[in-house]
Coordinates of C-alpha atoms and ligand atoms in Angstrom, one line a residue:
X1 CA 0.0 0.0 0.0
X2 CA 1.5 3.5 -0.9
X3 CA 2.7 5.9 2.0
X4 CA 3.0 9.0 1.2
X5 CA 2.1 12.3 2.3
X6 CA 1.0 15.8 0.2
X7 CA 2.4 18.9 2.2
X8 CA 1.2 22.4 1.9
X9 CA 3.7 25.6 1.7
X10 CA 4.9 26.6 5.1
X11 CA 2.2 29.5 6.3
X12 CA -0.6 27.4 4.9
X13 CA -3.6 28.9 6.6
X14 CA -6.1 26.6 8.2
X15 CA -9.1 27.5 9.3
X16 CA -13.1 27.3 9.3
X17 CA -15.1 30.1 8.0
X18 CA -18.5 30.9 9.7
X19 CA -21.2 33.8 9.3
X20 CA -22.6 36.3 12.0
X21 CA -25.9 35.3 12.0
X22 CA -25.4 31.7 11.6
X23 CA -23.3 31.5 14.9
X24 CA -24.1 34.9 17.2
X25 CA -27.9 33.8 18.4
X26 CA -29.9 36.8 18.5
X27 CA -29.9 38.8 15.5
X28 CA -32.9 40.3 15.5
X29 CA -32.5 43.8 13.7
X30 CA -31.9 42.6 10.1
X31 CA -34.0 40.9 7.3
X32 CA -33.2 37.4 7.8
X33 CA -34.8 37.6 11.7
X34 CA -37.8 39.1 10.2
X35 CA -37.8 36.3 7.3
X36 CA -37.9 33.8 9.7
X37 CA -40.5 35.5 12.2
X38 CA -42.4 35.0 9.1
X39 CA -42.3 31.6 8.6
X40 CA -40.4 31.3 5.3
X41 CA -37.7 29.0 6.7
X42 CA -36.8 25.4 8.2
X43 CA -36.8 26.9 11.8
X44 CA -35.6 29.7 12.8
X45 CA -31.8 31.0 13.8
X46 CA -32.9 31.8 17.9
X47 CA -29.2 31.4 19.7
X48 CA -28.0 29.5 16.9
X49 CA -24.8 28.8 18.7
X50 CA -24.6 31.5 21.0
X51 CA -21.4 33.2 19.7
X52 CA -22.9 37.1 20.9
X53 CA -23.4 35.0 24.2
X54 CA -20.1 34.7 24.6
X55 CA -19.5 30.9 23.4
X56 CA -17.3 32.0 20.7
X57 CA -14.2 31.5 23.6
X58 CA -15.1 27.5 23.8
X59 CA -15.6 27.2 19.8
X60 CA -12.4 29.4 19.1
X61 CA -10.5 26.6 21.7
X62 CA -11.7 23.8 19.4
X63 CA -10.5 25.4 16.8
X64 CA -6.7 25.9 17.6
X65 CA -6.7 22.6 19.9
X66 CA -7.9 21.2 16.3
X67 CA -4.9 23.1 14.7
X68 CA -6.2 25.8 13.0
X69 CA -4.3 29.1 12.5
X70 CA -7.0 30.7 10.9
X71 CA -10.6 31.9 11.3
X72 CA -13.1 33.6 9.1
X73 CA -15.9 35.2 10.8
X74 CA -18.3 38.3 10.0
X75 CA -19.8 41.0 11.5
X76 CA -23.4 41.8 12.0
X77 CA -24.1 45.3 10.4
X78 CA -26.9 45.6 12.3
X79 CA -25.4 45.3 15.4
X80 CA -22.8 47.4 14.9
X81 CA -24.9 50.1 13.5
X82 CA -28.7 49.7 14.6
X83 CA -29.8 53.0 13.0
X84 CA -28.9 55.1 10.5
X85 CA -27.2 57.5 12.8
X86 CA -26.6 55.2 15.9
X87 CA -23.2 53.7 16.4
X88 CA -22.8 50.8 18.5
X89 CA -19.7 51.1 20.5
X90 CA -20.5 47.8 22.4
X91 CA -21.3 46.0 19.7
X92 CA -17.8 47.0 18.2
X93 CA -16.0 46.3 21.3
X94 CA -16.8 42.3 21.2
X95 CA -16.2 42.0 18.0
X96 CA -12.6 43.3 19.3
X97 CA -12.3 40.9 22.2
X98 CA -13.0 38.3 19.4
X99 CA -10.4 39.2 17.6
X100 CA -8.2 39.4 20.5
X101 CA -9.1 36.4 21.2
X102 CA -7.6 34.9 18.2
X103 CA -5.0 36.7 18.7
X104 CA -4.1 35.4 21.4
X105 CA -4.6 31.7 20.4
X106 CA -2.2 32.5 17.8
X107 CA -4.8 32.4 14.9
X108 CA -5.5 34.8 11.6
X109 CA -8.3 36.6 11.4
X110 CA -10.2 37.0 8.5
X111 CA -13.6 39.3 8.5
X112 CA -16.1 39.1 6.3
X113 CA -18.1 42.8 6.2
X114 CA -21.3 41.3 4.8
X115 CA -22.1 37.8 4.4
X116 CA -26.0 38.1 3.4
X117 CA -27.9 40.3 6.3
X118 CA -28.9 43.6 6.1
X119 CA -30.1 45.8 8.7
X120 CA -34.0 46.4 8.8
X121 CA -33.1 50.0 8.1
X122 CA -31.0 49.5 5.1
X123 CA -34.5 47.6 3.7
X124 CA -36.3 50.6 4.5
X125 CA -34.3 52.5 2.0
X126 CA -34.2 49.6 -0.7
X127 CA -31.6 47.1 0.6
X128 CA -29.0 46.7 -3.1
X129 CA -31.4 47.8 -5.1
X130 CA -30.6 51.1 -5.4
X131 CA -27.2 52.9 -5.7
X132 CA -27.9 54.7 -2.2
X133 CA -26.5 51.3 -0.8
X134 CA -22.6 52.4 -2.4
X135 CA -21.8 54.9 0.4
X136 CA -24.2 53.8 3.5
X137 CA -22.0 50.4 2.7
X138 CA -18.8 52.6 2.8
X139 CA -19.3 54.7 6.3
X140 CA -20.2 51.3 7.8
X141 CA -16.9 49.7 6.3
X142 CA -15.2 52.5 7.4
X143 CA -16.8 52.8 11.0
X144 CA -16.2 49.3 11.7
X145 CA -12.3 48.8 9.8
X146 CA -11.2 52.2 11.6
X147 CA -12.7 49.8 15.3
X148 CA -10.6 46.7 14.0
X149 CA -7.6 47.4 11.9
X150 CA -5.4 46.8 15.6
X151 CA -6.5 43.2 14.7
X152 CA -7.0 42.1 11.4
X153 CA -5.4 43.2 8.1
X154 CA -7.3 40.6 5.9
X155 CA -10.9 41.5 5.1
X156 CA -13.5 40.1 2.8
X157 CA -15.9 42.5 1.7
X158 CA -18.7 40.9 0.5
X159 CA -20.0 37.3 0.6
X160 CA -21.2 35.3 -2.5
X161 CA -22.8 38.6 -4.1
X162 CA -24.1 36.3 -7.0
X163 CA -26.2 34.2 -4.4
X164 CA -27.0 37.1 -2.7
X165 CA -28.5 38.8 -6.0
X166 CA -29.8 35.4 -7.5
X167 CA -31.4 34.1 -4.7
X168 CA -33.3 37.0 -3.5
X169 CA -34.4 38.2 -6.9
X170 CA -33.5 34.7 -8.9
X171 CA -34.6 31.6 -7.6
X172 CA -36.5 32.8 -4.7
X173 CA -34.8 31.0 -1.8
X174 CA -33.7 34.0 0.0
X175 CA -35.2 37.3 1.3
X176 CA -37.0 39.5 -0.6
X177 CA -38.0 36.2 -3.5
X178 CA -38.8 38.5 -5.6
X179 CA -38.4 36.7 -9.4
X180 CA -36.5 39.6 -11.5
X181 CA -33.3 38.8 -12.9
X182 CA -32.8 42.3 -14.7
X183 CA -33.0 43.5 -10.7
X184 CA -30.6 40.8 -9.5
X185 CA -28.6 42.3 -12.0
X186 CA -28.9 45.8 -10.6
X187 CA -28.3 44.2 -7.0
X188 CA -25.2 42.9 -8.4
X189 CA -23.9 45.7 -10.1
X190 CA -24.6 47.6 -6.5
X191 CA -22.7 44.9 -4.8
X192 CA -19.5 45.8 -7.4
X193 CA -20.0 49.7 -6.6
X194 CA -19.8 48.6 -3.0
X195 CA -17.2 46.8 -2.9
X196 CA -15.2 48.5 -4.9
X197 CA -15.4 52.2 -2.7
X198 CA -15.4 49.0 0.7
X199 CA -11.7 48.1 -1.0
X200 CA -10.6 52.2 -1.7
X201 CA -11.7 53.0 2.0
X202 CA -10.1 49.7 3.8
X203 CA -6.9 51.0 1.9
X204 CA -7.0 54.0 2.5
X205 CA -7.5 53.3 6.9
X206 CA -5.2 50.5 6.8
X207 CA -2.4 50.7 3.9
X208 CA -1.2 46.8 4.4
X209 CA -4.5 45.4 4.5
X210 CA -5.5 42.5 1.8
X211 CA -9.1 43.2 0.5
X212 CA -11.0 40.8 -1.8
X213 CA -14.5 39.4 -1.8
X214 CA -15.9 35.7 -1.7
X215 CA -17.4 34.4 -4.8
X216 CA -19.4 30.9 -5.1
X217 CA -18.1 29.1 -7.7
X218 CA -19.9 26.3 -9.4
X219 CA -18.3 24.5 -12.2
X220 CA -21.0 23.4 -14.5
X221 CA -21.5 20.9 -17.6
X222 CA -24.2 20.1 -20.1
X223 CA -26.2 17.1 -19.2
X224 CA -26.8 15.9 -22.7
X225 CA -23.8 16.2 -24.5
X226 CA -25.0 16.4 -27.7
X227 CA -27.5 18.4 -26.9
X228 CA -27.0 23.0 -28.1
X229 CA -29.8 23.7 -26.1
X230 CA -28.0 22.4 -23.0
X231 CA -24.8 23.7 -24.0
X232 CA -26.5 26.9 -24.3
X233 CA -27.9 27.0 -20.8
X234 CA -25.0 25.7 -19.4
X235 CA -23.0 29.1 -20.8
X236 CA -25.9 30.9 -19.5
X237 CA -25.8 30.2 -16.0
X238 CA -21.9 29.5 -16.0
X239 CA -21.6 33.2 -17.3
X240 CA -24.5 35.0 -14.7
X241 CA -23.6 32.9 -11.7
X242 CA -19.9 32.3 -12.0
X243 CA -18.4 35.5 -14.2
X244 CA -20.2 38.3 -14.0
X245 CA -19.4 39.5 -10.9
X246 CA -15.3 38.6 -11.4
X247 CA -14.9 40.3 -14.8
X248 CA -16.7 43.4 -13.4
X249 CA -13.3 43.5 -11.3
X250 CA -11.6 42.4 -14.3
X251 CA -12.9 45.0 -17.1
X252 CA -14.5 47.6 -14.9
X253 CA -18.1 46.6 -16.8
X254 CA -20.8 43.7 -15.3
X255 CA -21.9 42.2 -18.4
X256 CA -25.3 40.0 -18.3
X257 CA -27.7 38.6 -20.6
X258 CA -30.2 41.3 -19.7
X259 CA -27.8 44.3 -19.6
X260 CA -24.8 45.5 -18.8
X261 CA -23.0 48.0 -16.1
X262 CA -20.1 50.6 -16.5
X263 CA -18.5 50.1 -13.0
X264 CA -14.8 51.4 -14.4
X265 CA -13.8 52.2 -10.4
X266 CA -14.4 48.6 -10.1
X267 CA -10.8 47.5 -12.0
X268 CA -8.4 45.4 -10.1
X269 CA -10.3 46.1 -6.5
X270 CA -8.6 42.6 -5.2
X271 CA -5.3 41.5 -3.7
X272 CA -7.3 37.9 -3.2
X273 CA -9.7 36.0 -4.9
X274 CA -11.9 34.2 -2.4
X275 CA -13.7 31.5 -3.3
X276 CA -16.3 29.3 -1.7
X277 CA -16.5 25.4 -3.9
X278 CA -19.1 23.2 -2.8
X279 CA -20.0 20.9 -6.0
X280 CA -20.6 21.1 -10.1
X281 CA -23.6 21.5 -11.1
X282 CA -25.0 19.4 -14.5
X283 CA -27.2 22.3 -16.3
X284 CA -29.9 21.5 -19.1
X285 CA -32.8 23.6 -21.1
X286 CA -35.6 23.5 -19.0
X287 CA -39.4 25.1 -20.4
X288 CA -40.7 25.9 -17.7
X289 CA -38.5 27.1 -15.5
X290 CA -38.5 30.5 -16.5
X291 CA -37.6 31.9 -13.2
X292 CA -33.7 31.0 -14.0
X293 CA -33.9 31.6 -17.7
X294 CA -35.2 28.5 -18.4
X295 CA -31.7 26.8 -17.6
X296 CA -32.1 24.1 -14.6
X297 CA -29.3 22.9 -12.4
X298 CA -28.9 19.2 -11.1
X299 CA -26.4 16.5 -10.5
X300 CA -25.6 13.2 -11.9
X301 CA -27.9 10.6 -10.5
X302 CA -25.3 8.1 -9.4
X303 CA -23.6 10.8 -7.3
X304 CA -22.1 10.5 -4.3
X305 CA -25.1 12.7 -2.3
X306 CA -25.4 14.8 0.8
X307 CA -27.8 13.9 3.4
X308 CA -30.6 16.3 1.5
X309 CA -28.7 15.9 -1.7
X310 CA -27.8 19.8 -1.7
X311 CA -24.4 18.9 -2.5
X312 CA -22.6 15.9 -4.6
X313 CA -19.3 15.4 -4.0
X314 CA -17.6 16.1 -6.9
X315 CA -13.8 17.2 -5.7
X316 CA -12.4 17.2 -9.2
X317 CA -14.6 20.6 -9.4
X318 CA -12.5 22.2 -6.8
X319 CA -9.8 21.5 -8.9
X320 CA -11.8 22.9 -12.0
X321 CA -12.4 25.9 -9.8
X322 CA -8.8 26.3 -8.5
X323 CA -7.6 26.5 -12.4
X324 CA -10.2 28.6 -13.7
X325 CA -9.2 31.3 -10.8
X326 CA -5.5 30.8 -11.9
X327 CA -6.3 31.5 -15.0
X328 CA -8.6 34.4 -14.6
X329 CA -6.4 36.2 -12.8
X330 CA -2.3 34.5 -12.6
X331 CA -0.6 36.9 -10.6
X332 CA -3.1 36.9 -7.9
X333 CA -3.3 35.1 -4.6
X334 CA -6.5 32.8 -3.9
X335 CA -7.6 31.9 -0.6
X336 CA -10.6 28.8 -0.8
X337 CA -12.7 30.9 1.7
X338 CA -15.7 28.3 1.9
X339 CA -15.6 24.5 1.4
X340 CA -17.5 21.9 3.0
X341 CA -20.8 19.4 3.1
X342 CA -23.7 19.0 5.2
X343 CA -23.5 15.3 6.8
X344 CA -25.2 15.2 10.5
X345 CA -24.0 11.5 10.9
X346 CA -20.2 12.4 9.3
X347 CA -20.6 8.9 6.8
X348 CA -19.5 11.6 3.8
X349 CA -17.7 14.3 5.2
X350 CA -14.3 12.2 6.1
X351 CA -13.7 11.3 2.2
X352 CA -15.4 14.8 1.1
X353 CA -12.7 16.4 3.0
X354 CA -9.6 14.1 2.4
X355 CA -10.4 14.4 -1.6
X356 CA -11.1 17.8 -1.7
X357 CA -7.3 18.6 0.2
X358 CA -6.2 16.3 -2.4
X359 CA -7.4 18.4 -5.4
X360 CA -6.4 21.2 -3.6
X361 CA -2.8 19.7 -3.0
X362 CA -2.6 19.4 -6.9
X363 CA -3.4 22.8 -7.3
X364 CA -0.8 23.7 -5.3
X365 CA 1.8 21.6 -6.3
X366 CA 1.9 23.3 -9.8
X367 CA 2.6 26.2 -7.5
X368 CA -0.5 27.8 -8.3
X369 CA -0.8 30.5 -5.3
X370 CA -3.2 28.9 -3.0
X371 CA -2.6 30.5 0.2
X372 CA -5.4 29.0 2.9
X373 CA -8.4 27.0 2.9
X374 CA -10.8 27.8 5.7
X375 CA -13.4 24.6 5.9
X376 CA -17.4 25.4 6.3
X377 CA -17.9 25.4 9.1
X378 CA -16.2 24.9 12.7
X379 CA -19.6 24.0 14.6
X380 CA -23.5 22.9 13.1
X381 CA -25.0 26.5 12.6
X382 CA -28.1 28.3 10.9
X383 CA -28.3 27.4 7.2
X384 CA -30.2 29.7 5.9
X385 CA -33.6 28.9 4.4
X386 CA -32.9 25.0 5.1
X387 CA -32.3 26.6 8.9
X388 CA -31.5 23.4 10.8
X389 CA -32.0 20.4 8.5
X390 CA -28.4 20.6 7.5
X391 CA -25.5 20.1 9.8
X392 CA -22.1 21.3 8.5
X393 CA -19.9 21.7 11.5
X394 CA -16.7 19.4 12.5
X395 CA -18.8 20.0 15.5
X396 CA -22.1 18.8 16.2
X397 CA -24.7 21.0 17.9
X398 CA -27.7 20.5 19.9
X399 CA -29.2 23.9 19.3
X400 CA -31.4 23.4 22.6
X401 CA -29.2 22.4 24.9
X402 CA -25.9 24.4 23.3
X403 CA -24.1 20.9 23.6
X404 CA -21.5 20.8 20.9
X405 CA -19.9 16.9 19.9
X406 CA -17.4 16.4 17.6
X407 CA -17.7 14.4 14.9
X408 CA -14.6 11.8 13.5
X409 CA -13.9 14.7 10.6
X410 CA -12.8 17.5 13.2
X411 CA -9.9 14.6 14.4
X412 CA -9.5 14.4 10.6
X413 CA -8.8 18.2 9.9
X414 CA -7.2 18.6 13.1
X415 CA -4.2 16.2 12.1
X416 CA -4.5 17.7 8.3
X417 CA -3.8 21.3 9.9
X418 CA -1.1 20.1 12.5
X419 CA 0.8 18.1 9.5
X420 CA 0.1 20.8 7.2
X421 CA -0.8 17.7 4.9
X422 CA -2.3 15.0 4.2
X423 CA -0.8 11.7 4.5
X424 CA -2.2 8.4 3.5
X425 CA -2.3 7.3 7.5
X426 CA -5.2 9.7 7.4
X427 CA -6.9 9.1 4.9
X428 CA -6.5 4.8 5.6
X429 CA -8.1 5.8 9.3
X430 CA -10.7 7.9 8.2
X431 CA -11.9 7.3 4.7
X432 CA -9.9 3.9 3.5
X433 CA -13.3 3.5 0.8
X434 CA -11.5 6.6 -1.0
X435 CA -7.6 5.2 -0.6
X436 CA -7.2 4.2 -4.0
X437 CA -8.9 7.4 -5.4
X438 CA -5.8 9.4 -3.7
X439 CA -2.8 7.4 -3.6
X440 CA -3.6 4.6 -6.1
X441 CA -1.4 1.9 -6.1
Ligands
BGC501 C1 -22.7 30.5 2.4 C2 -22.8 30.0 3.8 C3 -23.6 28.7 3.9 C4 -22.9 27.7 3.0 C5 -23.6 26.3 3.1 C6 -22.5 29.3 1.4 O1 -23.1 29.6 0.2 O2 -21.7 31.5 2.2 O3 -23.3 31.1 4.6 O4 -23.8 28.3 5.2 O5 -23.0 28.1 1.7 O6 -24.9 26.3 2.7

């Protein structure tokens, strides 16, 4: 049997990557509260895992007992400015004593400014829709980088625009479903503007700091290979969900099938690409599914599913995604900022995580400049619109009770981080039904 183990770069950064109001508990000043209140999701966030509660010191232990020298996390604008023309000092304050508290466990921070909530105020006044967003985005960067900056020099600006645009006013699964591409276009477009003055400002405050943005990348192929109408879909979606919003940084303009916008302060806003891989999705031509442009998403039936088939695990997509960013953009550090599968029982996540390392290994042993990979997520949290029906965490989490139990994969990553590799020990004690896929014989 081979033996043999793939080593990262020396500085590798490890990590898990979570969301404010997946993990604070409590959020009750922004959209997604008030989605919930309304009934529009699979329970409701309530503590979630009690991170504003102060739990964040236990989590952030397993975290660097597990190895990890990173962390993602975001902050909650809503918290941290509750009105228009209220600061919350306290609110800032915590999220320093977080950040200290890294610190002091020797870990990176990474912060994510908006990762999908908006305050109820900033609905009031038309959420992204509107170009007002562009500098009431800024003053809240600038309020909350200027509270901060002692502590962290690597921000993310704004999560998964895309989803947040084609969700919300594209497939309907988030806040406000409305079904209006040329507005999720808009949204998007607002979300470039954003960032773009976010990355200025961030630069400006804090000179050394590394700015980017997370993108969700899904690598996508035609389910019928012979088949122009598929092919055609396929370069639909792959062009609205995957490019639009990276060639906007590219060329300064966000091209679209239903119109285009000249965002020219947009060029080169990113010292990282951040990206989020989850699976590939298998596109075909679908009449009546007009709401997406008549394109519908899928996976191979034989796939190796998720417990709600949400995700497949298709690893040689990470690999897919890694070389499309390379290309995109060669001279340009990536850091995989989201990665992970939702598995309450931890049967899949073992091999999903040994053969996406090994993809990402590959990657990086053509010394393309992957710099960290921060796994989704540390500890089960609030999922969105599925709330609590998927469980991504190392951890488990018994949202009642706060009880957190760690599944086989956190011993997994743990010795992954500590080795800063991964050997075939690991993946023989953890996932041996994948062995031969990663160090065939
Ligand atoms: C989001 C996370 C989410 C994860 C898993 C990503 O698209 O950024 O907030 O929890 O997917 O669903």
């Amino acid at each position: 049997m081979p033996q043999a183990t793939f080593h990262f770069p020396r500085g590798f950064l490890w990590g898990t990557a979570t969301a404010a109001h997946q993990v604070e508990g409590n959020n009750t000043n922004n959209q997604w509260w008030q989605w919930e209140q309304e009934g529009h999701t699979n329970g409701r966030s309530g503590l979630a895992c009690d991170w504003w509660g102060g739990r964040w010191r236990e989590d952030f232990d397993r975290a660097v007992e597990g190895g990890q020298n990173a962390h993602r996390f975001s902050v909650e604008w809503s918290r941290i400015q509750p009105a228009p023309d209220t600061w919350d000092e306290d609110a800032l304050e915590k999220y320093r004593l977080m950040l200290r508290g890294l610190r002091e466990r020797g870990m990176t921070a990474m912060v994510t400014l908006h990762h999908f909530t908006d305050p109820l105020w900033l609905k009031e006044k038309g959420s992204w829709e509107t170009e007002a967003v562009v500098p009431l985005f800024e003053r809240f960067v600038r309020k909350t980088v200027e509270a901060l900056k002692e502590y962290c020099t690597l921000w993310c600006t704004i999560n998964e625009p895309n989803v947040y645009a084609l969700s919300g006013y594209g497939n309907g699964a988030f806040p406000p479903k409305v079904n209006n591409i040329k507005l999720a276009v808009q949204v998007e477009a607002n979300m470039v503007r954003a960032h773009a003055a976010a990355y200025r400002a961030i630069h400006e405050i804090q000179p050394e700091a590394r700015v980017g943005y997370a993108l969700h990348f899904r690598p996508m192929v035609a389910k019928n290979k012979w088949s122009p109408l598929d092919a055609l879909m396929r370069s639909i979606r792959y062009e609205g969900i995957n490019l639009a919003f990276p060639s906007a940084i590219s060329t300064g303009v966000l091209r679209s099938p239903v119109g285009r916008h000249r965002i020219p302060e947009a060029k080169g806003t990113q010292d990282y690409l951040g990206i989020n891989y989850y699976s590939r999705d298998t596109i075909s031509f679908h009449l009546f599914n007009h709401k997406e442009l008549f394109t519908y998403s899928g996976f191979p039936d034989d796939a190796d599913f998720s417990d709600t088939k949400f995700i497949a695990n298709i690893p040689e997509g990470f690999y897919e995604t890694l070389k499309w960013a390379v290309r995109a953009y060669p001279n340009t550090p990536i850091i995989v900022t989201e990665n992970g599968v939702e598995d309450a029982d931890d049967h899949m996540r073992p091999r999903y995580l040994a053969q996406h390392i090994h993809q990402m290994w590959r990657a990086v042993n053509f010394n393309w400049p992957v710099k960290g990979y921060f796994h989704w997520s540390l500890v089960d949290n609030f999922e969105w619109e599925r709330g609590w029906t998927q469980r991504f965490g190392l951890w488990e989490l018994d949202p009642e009770t706060q009880k957190r139990t760690k599944r086989p994969s956190a011993d997994l990553y743990a010795a992954i981080c500590k080795e800063n590799g991964l050997s075939s020990e690991m993946v023989q004690k953890y996932c041996p039904e994948v062995f031969e896929k990663i160090f065939p014989s």
